[in-house]
XYZ file of N, CA and C in Angstrom:
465
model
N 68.690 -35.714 51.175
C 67.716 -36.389 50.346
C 67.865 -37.904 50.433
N 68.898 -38.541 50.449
C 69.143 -40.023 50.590
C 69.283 -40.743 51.490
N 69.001 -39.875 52.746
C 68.122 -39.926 54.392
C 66.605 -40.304 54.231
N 66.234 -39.172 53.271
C 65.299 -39.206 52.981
C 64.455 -40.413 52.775
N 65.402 -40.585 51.747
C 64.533 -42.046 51.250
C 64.730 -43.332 51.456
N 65.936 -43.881 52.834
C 66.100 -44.555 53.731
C 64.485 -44.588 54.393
N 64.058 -43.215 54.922
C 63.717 -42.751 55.709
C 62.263 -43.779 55.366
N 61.666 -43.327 53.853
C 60.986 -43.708 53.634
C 60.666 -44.853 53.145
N 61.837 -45.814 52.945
C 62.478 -47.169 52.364
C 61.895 -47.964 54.033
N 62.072 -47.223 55.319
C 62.093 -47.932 56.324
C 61.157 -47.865 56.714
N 60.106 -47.110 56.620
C 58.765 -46.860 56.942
C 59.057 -46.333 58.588
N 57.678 -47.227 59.303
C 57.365 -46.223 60.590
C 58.410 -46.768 61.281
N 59.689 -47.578 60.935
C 60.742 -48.134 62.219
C 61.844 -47.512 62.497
N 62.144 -47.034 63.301
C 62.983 -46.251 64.096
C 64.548 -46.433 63.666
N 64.430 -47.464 63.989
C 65.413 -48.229 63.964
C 65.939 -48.956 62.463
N 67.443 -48.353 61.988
C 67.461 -48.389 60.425
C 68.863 -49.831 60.757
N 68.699 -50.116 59.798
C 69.810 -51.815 59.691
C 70.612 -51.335 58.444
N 72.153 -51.638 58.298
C 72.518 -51.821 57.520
C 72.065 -52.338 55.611
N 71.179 -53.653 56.034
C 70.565 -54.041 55.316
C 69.568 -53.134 54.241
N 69.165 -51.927 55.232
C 68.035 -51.118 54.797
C 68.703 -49.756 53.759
N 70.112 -49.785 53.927
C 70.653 -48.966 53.107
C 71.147 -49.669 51.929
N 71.833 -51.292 52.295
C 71.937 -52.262 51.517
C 71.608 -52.155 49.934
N 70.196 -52.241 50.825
C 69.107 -52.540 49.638
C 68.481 -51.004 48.924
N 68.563 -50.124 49.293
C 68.418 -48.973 49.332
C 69.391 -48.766 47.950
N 70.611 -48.697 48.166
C 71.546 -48.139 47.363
C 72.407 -49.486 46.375
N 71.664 -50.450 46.434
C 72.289 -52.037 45.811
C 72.740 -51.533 44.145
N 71.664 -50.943 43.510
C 71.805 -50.420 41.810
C 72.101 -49.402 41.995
N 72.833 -48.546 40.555
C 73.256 -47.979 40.406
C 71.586 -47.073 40.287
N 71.533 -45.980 40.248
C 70.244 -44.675 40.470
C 69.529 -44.804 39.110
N 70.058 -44.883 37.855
C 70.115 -44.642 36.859
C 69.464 -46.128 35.998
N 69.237 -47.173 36.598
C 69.455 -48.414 36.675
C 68.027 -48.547 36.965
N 66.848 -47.769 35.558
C 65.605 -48.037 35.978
C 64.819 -47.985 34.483
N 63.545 -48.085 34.585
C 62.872 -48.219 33.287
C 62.190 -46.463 32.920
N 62.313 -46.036 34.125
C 62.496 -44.272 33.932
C 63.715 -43.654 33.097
N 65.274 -44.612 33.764
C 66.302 -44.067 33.109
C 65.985 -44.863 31.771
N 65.578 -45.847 31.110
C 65.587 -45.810 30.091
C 65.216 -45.072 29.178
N 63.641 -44.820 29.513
C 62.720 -44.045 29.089
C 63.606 -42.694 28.460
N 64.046 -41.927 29.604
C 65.005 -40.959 29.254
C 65.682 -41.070 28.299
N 66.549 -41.954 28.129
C 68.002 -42.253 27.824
C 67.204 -42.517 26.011
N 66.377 -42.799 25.983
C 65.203 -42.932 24.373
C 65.121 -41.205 24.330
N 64.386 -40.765 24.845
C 63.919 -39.578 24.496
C 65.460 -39.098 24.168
N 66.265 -38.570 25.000
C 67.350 -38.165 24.660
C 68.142 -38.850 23.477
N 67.822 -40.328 22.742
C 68.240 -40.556 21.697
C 70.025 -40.946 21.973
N 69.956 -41.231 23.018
C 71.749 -42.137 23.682
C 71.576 -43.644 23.544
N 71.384 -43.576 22.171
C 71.737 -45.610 21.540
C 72.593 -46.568 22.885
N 74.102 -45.721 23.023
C 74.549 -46.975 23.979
C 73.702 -46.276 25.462
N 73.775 -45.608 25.945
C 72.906 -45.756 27.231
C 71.693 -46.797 27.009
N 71.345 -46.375 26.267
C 70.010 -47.179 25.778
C 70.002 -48.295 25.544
N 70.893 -49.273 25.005
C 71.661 -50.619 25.243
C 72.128 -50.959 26.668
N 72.870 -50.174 27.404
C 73.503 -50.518 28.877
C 72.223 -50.352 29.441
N 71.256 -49.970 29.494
C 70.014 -50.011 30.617
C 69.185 -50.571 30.080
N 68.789 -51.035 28.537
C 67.777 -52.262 28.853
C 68.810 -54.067 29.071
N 70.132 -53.867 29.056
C 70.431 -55.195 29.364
C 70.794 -54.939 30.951
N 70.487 -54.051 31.580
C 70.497 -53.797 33.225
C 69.245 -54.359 33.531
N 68.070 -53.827 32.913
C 66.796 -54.158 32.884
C 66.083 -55.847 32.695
N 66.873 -56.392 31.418
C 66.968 -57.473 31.235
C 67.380 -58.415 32.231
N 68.296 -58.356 33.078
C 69.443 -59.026 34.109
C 68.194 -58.797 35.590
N 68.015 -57.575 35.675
C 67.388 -57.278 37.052
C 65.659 -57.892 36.792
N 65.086 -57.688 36.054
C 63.442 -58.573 35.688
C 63.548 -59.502 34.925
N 64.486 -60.244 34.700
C 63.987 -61.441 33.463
C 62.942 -61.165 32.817
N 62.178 -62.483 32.861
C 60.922 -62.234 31.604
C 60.172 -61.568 32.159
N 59.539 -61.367 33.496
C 58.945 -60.466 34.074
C 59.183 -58.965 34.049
N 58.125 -58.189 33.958
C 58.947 -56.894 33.755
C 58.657 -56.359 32.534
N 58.691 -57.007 31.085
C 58.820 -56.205 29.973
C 57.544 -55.791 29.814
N 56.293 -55.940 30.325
C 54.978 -55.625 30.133
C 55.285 -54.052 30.407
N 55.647 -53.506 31.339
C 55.466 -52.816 32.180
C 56.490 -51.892 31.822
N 57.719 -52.347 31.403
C 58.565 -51.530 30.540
C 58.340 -50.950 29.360
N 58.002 -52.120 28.593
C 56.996 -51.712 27.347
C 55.504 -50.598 27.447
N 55.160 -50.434 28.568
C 54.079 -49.114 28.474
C 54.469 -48.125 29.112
N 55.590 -48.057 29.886
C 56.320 -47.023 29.933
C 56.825 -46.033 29.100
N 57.478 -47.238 28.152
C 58.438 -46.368 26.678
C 57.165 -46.085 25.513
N 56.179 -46.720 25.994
C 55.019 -46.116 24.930
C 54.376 -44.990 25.738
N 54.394 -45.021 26.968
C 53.671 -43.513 27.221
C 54.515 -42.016 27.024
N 55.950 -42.331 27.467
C 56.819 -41.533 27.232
C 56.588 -41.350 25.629
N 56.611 -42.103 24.685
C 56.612 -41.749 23.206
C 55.008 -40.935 22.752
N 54.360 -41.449 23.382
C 52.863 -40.745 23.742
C 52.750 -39.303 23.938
N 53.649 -39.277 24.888
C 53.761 -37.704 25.436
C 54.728 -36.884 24.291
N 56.076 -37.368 23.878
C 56.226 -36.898 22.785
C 55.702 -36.292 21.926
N 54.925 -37.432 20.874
C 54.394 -37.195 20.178
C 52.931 -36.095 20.327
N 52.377 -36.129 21.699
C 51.396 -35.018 21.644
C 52.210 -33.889 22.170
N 52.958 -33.648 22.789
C 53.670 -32.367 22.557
C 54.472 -31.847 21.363
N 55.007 -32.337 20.502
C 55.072 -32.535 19.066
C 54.266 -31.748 18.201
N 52.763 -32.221 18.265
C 51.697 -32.076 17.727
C 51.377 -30.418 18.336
N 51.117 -30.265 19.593
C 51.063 -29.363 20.101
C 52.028 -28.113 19.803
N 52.627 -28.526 19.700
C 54.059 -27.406 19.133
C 53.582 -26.950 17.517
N 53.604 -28.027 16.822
C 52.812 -27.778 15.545
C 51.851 -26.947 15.040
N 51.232 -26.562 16.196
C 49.670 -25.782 16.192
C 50.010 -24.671 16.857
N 51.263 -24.188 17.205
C 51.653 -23.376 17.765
C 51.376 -23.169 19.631
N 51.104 -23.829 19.961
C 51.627 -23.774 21.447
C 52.405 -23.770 22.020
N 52.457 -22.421 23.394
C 53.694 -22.310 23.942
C 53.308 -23.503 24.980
N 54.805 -23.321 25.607
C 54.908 -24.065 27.157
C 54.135 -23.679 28.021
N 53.591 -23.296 28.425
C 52.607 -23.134 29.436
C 51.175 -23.510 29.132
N 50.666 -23.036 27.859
C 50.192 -23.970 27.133
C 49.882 -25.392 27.224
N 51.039 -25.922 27.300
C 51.361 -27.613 26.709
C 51.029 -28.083 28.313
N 51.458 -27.241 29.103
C 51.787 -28.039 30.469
C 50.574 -27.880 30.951
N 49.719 -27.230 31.023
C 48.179 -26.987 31.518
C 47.518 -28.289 30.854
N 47.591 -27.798 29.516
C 46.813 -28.916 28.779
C 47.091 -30.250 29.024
N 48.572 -30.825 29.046
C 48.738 -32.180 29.224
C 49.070 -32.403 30.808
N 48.838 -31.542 31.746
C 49.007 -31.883 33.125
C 50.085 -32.425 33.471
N 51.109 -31.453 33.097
C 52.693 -31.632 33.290
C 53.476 -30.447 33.703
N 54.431 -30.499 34.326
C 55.263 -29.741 35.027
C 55.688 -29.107 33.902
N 55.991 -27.729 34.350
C 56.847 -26.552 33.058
C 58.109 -27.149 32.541
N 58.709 -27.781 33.949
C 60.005 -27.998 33.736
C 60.371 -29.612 32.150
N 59.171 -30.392 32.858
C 59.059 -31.518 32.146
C 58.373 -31.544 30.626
N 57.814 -30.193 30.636
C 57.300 -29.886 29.073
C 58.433 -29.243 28.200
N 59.641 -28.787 28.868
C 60.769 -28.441 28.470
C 61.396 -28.720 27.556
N 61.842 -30.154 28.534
C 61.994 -31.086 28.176
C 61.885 -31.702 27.048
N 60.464 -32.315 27.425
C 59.540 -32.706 25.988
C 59.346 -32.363 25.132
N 59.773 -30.763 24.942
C 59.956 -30.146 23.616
C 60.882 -30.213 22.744
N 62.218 -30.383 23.593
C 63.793 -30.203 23.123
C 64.190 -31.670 22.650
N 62.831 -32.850 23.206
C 63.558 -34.525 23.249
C 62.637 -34.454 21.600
N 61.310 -33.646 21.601
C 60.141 -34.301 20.543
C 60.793 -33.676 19.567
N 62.149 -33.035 19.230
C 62.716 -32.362 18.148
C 63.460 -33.721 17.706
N 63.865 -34.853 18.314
C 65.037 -35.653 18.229
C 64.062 -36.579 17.111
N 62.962 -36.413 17.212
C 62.154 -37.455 16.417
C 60.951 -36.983 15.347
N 61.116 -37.725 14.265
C 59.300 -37.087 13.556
C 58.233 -37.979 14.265
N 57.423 -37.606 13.852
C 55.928 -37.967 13.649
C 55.634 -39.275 13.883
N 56.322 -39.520 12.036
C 56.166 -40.967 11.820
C 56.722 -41.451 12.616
N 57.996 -41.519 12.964
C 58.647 -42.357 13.936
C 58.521 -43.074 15.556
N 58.122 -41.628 15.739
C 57.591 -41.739 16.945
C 56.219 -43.023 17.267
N 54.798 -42.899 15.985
C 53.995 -43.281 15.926
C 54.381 -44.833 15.649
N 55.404 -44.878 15.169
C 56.060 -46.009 14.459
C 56.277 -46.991 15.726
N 57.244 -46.382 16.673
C 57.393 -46.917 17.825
C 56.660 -47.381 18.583
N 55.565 -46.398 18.625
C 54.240 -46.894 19.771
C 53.469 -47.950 19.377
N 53.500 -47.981 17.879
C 52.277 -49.616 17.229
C 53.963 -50.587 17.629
N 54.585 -50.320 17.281
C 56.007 -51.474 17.339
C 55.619 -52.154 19.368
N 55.979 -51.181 19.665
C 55.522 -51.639 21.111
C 54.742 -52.158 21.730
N 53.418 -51.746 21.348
C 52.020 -51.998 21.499
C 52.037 -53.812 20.851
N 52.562 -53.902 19.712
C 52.720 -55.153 18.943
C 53.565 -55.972 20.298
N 54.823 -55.577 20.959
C 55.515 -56.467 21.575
C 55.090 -57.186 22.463
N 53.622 -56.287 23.219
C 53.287 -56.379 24.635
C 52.382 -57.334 24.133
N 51.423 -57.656 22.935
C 50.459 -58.599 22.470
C 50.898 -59.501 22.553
N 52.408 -59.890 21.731
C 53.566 -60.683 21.180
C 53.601 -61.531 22.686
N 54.201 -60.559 23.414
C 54.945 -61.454 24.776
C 53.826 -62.070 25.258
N 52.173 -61.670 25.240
C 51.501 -62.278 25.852
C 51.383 -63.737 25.552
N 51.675 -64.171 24.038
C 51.412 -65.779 23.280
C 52.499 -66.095 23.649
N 53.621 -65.300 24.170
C 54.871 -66.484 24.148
C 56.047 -66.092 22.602
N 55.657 -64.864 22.203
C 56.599 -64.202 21.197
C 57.960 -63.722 21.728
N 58.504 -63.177 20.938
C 60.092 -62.629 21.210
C 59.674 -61.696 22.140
N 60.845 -61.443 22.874
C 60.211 -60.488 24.027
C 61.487 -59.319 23.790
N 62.353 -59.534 24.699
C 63.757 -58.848 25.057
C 64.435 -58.651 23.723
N 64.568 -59.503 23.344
C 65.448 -59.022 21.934
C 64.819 -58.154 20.850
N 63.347 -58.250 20.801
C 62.093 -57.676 19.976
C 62.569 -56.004 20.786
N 62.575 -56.048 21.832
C 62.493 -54.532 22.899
C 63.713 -53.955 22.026
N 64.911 -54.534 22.151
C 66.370 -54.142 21.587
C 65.779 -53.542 20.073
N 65.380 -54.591 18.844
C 65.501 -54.179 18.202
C 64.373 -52.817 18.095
N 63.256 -52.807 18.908
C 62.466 -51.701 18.779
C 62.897 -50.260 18.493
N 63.782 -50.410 20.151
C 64.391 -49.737 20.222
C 65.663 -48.814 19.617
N 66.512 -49.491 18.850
C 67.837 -49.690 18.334
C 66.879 -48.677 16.792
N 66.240 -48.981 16.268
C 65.123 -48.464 15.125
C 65.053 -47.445 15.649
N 64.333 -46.729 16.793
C 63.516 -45.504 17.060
C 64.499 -44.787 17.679
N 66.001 -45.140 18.305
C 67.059 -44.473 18.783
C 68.269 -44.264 17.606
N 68.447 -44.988 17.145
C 69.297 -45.161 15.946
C 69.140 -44.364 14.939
N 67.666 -44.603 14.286
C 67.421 -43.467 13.111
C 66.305 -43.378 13.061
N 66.028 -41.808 12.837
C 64.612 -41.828 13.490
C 64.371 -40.465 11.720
């Protein structure tokens, strides 16, 4: 698999350089705004601290737009599988309807237990607020922390 994605890191050139694995394997795997995402749903406060100041370090100010609608779509999906569960839907169910893998509605069932309603909803206007915020020139990174630190911490 990590041929693989050399493979596809190098495109149509034959010919692979040191450099191309370099850069390939420079961060740690985990060392993304996906692993954050996760590392929220799963409700791991310090993971969740060690990868947005990974995040912080690797995009500066650039970046939090994009982080920030990440952790709101992930809370998105939550919360409508949540809802969905509520009304009694199974998994197969959920995954048709929201156009998601069985495996990843699983998931989403066992993470949307870690949180209510409110909270969840809580998070997504909190976020939604940051991404407005950063646009005037508001708190950005530290605003993300405390968002976060709230909706992982105690929910």
């Amino acid at each position: 698999q990590e041929i693989a994605k050399i493979a596809l890191y190098a495109g149509e050139r034959k010919l692979w350089q040191a450099k191309d694995v370099a850069q390939m394997f420079s961060q740690l795997p985990e060392i993304s705004g996906f692993a954050l995402g996760n590392a929220v749903e799963e409700r791991k406060l310090d993971k969740v601290l060690l990868l947005l100041k990974e995040e912080r370090k690797n995009s500066g100010s650039d970046g939090i737009t994009g982080l920030a609608m990440r952790l709101f779509a992930s809370l998105r999906r939550l919360l409508q599988v949540k809802e969905m569960v509520k009304q009694g839907a199974r998994q197969d169910a959920i995954a048709s309807t929201l156009k998601m893998h069985p495996y990843a509605v699983k998931l989403a069932m066992q993470h949307s237990n870690y949180f209510s309603e409110e909270s969840l909803q809580n998070g997504m206007v909190q976020l939604a607020r940051l991404t407005a915020d950063s646009r005037q020139g508001g708190r950005t990174w530290s605003r993300l922390e405390e968002v976060l630190v709230t909706l992982v911490g105690r929910s």
